[in-house]
């Protein structure tokens, strides 16, 4: 049987009633976390530009834009898919290296709002979308990630699966939708050199493209049946190696959404291990610049490929600089949203400490990646003292989990564009999502 | 200097007054040929589905849809980009293996109509769009084409360049537009196994995505500067080999649009060499099925990769079956639009002859590909007679050109959805495109 058909059949068979309570609760946290990121990102420039483009183009008022107003479901997926990836605080799955929320949830939300579906249907669709894109991402990890932004490429399949579920596709249609999702999959890492706005376009387009594939399939638009394993399909074209077993193994018997990690620092996930460890050292020692001889950070190769940047020139680039993030964490003891401003970017002490930060690949840590996203840090003080810390799992990984309370606090801290009372009410609605009969009612409160 | 910047600077510098008369005339034929294909394809199912999706989504009435009515420029690029690739009669550039019209022209047309630009501006933009995508396609040919549908992937850059020119982008913006075109480039060949509708989605999305990249750039949305040559850019990610010199060599000193080929048979271009030769044999010998012992077709590897199909199951798949096309040409002496219906698909004589058709790779022909798209055919008759024919250039290549008169006849034969008088008037307008002050006036006549 074609791999897409396994995924399609799984997606269509899964019912809300099949979800363990733990999965429902966790999925609601993913959705809450999505809303926080999307609201916080909604007034930022790349998101505003995409939103302005949508407003220039027009569209029926089918679904809410986080930037204000309504537009077509495709336009909503586009705008809202960009908004939630702006702050670099959206969720991440380490096995597949995918930020699923920012692609899957805006797509599912737009369809659920348009078709006036329930909270339970939305939750089930999100579980499906995460499962599908995580499995595809795992199948092509780690090699795919060198050139390709998994969140965008694999995420497209997740958006198609989630929206296909909500649209009630037949199995053949769901196979077609996955086929045309894969044939639209795109998103190269080249933009990272320039810190370009492309990253938000990737997630925006992945969400839109996956939704388009499902909407077309519903109208009997056909697609390739073996988009994953076919000779000229996704695996062969876009990955040096792939592991088919990741698609099928335990499908329907586990819920990969539970492996999802939440971000507590406002930077690239590949910097979080070091930030965690250096914040701990800050708390324990509060070293000042003059006391520090050097900081050695060891991690896996991909962390360096993406974040080895000794001289970031923009606030955004700073979030992708392991040197900047390390210096910031050790000197200021934090790396939250408000810590990546112009002031910090050009802070003389941070810049001076960055020159003492050395980043390396540790073969043993690299070997465990992406199962573990680990790091070690060694801070050598001028007095000869050596402070060493090690982690396998940055905070927010399931193995080093944040609490519901912490995620609620994160949401309240992020969604500051809307008044506190409304924010609290929204959080409460989202924590009771399964009781909402009509998602369009929820979206009216936004 | 970044490669994108060479292309951006060339695009923005080129003026209508710089175009030799020959280029203007030839470009008008490309646009005429586009209209014929788009009109003929507009009522076909894949195009109708995409059009219905657009109508479900809505959008401001900015540009005409070939399926009727108006929608936003992005929606028009989407629908019209699918329409013109439906009949497999749209133009093709052999060096880059790109059907440029179906991606570049709908994008340029939508912007020109929306912004009420002139025929001269449209012609110049089309020249630019062809030049940019042909050069990128040549740089990654032939290896890119194994997995990727060049028309879609490289075409996205062409659409961005043409629309960027019409929108009056700055040089930096044009570089950004090319960057975000490349980061959206997609389109895998896997669909060909199923004869799926994906092929039209590819051209639709390429046209839309390129236009989106240019519209975003105009609003200062940034993109990767080295999307082509960067470490994690288009060349390295999506092609085994690439030749940078193809981007720069003679840029601005030649007009690659003049290398464009027009299709006279309604099938995949990789079948045309054999069709030409077998129609010649039909004319000279008119052999009947019972007289034929075997038909040997030799060509380049890619022709077989795409069109070696001994048992096509749909009318569409028949257009991608070298065996079917060969049998059709030898028995019926033609391979026009009306020759790929259900009747021919299941015709007993054609099916019987297909069993006698053998297709092979000839190393010498393969060596010359894609400079030459050659073939030999040998028809062995039961009486022992051997008929041998050879070609380097299928009809419609610049080296084996069709006349303006033939292209006008092709247009009149294709655009049959509209009344003859209107069709003739449209052809006349298109042949005098440089005198049209406002493209929106032209589109009103459609």
Coordinates of C-alpha atoms in Angstrom, one line a residue, chain A residues 45-46 49-50 52-53 55-60 62 72-74 78 114 146-148 180 182-192 194-198 200-202 205 208-209 212 215-216 219-227 230-234 236-238 305-306, chain B residues 45-46 49-50 52-53 55-60 62 72-74 78 114 146-148 180 182-192 194-198 200-202 205 208-209 212 215-216 219-227 230-234 236-238 305-306:
Chain A
X45 CA 6.7 43.8 9.8
X46 CA 6.9 40.6 7.8
X49 CA 3.5 42.9 4.8
X50 CA 1.9 39.6 4.1
X52 CA -1.3 44.0 3.5
X53 CA -0.8 41.9 0.4
X55 CA -5.8 43.0 1.9
X56 CA -4.8 44.3 -1.5
X57 CA -6.0 41.1 -3.1
X58 CA -9.3 40.7 -1.3
X59 CA -11.2 37.5 -0.6
X60 CA -14.5 36.5 1.0
X62 CA -14.4 33.4 5.8
X72 CA -10.7 33.7 2.6
X73 CA -9.5 30.6 4.3
X74 CA -6.4 30.4 2.1
X78 CA -1.2 32.5 4.8
X114 CA -15.3 28.7 7.9
X146 CA 20.6 20.7 5.6
X147 CA 19.0 22.4 2.6
X148 CA 15.3 22.3 3.6
X180 CA -0.3 17.7 -4.1
X182 CA 4.2 17.2 -1.4
X183 CA 4.5 18.5 -4.9
X184 CA 4.2 22.0 -3.5
X185 CA 6.6 21.5 -0.7
X186 CA 9.3 24.2 -0.7
X187 CA 11.5 26.3 1.6
X188 CA 15.3 26.5 1.4
X189 CA 17.5 27.5 4.3
X190 CA 19.5 30.0 2.2
X191 CA 17.6 32.9 3.7
X192 CA 19.3 32.4 7.0
X194 CA 20.6 37.3 5.3
X195 CA 18.2 36.9 8.2
X196 CA 15.6 37.5 5.5
X197 CA 11.8 37.6 6.1
X198 CA 11.6 34.4 4.0
X200 CA 7.7 33.6 7.8
X201 CA 6.9 33.3 4.1
X202 CA 7.8 29.6 4.4
X205 CA 3.0 29.3 2.3
X208 CA -1.7 27.9 2.6
X209 CA -0.4 25.3 0.2
X212 CA -5.1 24.4 -1.0
X215 CA -9.6 22.0 -0.9
X216 CA -8.6 20.9 -4.4
X219 CA -13.2 18.9 -5.7
X220 CA -11.6 15.7 -7.1
X221 CA -8.3 17.3 -8.2
X222 CA -6.0 14.3 -8.4
X223 CA -2.4 14.0 -7.2
X224 CA 0.5 11.6 -7.2
X225 CA -0.3 8.5 -5.1
X226 CA 3.3 7.8 -4.1
X227 CA 4.5 11.3 -3.4
X230 CA 7.9 7.2 -5.5
X231 CA 11.0 7.2 -7.7
X232 CA 10.6 10.9 -8.4
X233 CA 8.9 11.7 -5.1
X234 CA 9.7 13.7 -2.0
X236 CA 14.3 10.6 -3.3
X237 CA 14.3 14.2 -4.5
X238 CA 14.7 16.0 -1.3
X305 CA 25.2 25.0 10.9
X306 CA 22.2 27.1 11.7
Chain B
X45 CA -11.5 19.8 -15.6
X46 CA -8.2 20.5 -13.7
X49 CA -11.4 22.9 -10.4
X50 CA -8.7 25.5 -9.7
X52 CA -13.9 27.0 -8.8
X53 CA -11.6 27.1 -5.8
X55 CA -14.4 31.5 -7.0
X56 CA -15.0 29.9 -3.6
X57 CA -12.3 32.1 -2.0
X58 CA -13.1 35.4 -3.7
X59 CA -10.8 38.3 -4.4
X60 CA -11.0 41.8 -5.9
X62 CA -8.3 43.0 -10.7
X72 CA -7.3 39.2 -7.8
X73 CA -4.0 39.2 -9.7
X74 CA -2.7 36.3 -7.6
X78 CA -3.1 30.8 -10.6
X114 CA -4.4 45.4 -13.0
X146 CA 15.1 14.2 -13.2
X147 CA 13.1 15.0 -10.0
X148 CA 11.9 18.5 -10.8
X180 CA 11.7 34.4 -2.4
X182 CA 13.5 30.4 -5.4
X183 CA 12.5 29.6 -1.8
X184 CA 9.0 28.8 -3.0
X185 CA 10.2 26.8 -6.0
X186 CA 8.5 23.4 -6.1
X187 CA 7.1 20.7 -8.4
X188 CA 8.1 17.0 -8.4
X189 CA 7.7 14.7 -11.4
X190 CA 6.2 11.9 -9.3
X191 CA 2.7 12.8 -10.5
X192 CA 3.5 11.6 -14.1
X194 CA -0.5 8.6 -12.2
X195 CA -1.1 11.1 -14.9
X196 CA -2.4 13.3 -12.1
X197 CA -3.7 16.9 -12.4
X198 CA -0.7 18.1 -10.5
X200 CA -1.5 22.1 -14.1
X201 CA -1.2 22.9 -10.4
X202 CA 2.6 23.2 -10.8
X205 CA 1.4 27.8 -8.5
X208 CA 1.2 32.7 -8.6
X209 CA 4.2 32.2 -6.4
X212 CA 3.6 36.9 -4.9
X215 CA 4.4 41.9 -4.9
X216 CA 5.9 41.2 -1.4
X219 CA 6.4 46.1 0.0
X220 CA 10.0 45.6 1.2
X221 CA 9.7 42.0 2.2
X222 CA 13.3 40.7 2.1
X223 CA 14.6 37.5 0.7
X224 CA 17.9 35.5 0.4
X225 CA 20.4 37.4 -1.8
X226 CA 22.2 34.3 -3.0
X227 CA 19.2 32.0 -3.6
X230 CA 24.3 30.1 -1.9
X231 CA 25.4 27.1 0.1
X232 CA 21.9 26.2 0.9
X233 CA 20.3 27.7 -2.2
X234 CA 18.6 26.4 -5.3
X236 CA 23.0 23.0 -4.4
X237 CA 19.8 21.8 -3.0
X238 CA 18.0 20.9 -6.2
X305 CA 12.2 8.6 -18.6
X306 CA 9.2 10.8 -19.2

